[in-house]
Short mmCIF file of C-alpha atoms and ligand atoms in Angstrom, two decimals:
data_model
loop_
_atom_site.label_atom_id
_atom_site.label_comp_id
_atom_site.label_asym_id
_atom_site.label_seq_id
_atom_site.Cartn_x
_atom_site.Cartn_y
_atom_site.Cartn_z
CA UNK A 195 -0.01 -0.02 0.02
CA UNK A 196 1.27 3.45 -0.87
CA UNK A 197 0.43 6.77 0.71
CA UNK A 198 -2.08 8.84 -1.25
CA UNK A 199 -0.47 11.97 -0.04
CA UNK A 200 3.22 11.46 -0.72
CA UNK A 201 3.28 7.97 -2.37
CA UNK A 202 5.47 6.83 0.46
CA UNK A 203 5.57 3.37 1.92
CA UNK A 204 2.79 2.46 4.38
CA UNK A 205 3.02 -0.05 7.16
CA UNK A 206 0.24 -1.93 8.90
CA UNK A 207 -0.13 -0.90 12.52
CA UNK A 208 -2.44 -1.99 15.30
CA UNK A 209 -3.80 0.52 17.78
CA UNK A 210 -5.26 -1.50 20.58
CA UNK A 211 -6.06 1.51 22.69
CA UNK A 212 -8.14 3.18 20.03
CA UNK A 213 -9.66 0.27 18.18
CA UNK A 214 -8.90 -3.24 19.39
CA UNK A 215 -8.37 -5.74 16.62
CA UNK A 216 -8.36 -3.07 13.99
CA UNK A 217 -5.42 -2.48 11.70
CA UNK A 218 -4.57 0.95 10.38
CA UNK A 219 -2.00 1.91 7.79
CA UNK A 220 0.60 4.48 8.62
CA UNK A 221 2.90 6.21 6.15
CA UNK A 222 6.57 5.93 7.32
CA UNK A 223 7.32 9.01 5.24
CA UNK A 224 4.82 11.66 6.22
CA UNK A 225 3.02 9.96 9.03
CA UNK A 226 -0.43 9.88 7.47
CA UNK A 227 -2.71 7.34 9.13
CA UNK A 228 -5.33 5.58 7.05
CA UNK A 229 -8.05 3.83 8.99
CA UNK A 230 -9.86 0.90 7.41
CA UNK A 231 -13.12 2.58 8.42
CA UNK A 232 -12.16 5.76 6.63
CA UNK A 233 -11.37 3.73 3.52
CA UNK A 234 -14.66 1.87 3.76
CA UNK A 235 -16.58 5.11 4.26
CA UNK A 236 -14.95 6.60 1.21
CA UNK A 237 -15.83 3.56 -0.90
CA UNK A 238 -19.38 3.71 0.40
CA UNK A 239 -19.64 7.40 -0.58
CA UNK A 240 -18.34 6.61 -4.04
CA UNK A 241 -20.91 3.88 -4.38
CA UNK A 242 -23.73 6.18 -3.26
CA UNK A 243 -22.58 8.85 -5.64
CA UNK A 244 -22.54 6.36 -8.48
CA UNK A 245 -26.04 5.09 -7.69
CA UNK A 246 -27.30 8.66 -7.55
CA UNK A 247 -25.83 9.32 -10.96
CA UNK A 248 -27.47 6.15 -12.26
CA UNK A 249 -30.85 7.22 -10.86
CA UNK A 250 -30.66 10.70 -12.39
ZN1 ZN B 1457 2.81 9.82 3.16
#
């Protein structure tokens, strides 16, 4: 996985204090953290936008 901000290398990281069992991705270059939930929300928004376009 590459960072969408700087195209740097991202590592998988667990944050048991914040979200047990959940893995986030952190960029070793700029420190950007990408949460799986954030990614899923973005995908969901894209799907909704597409279905809206289809309905119009
Ligand atoms: Zn980065």
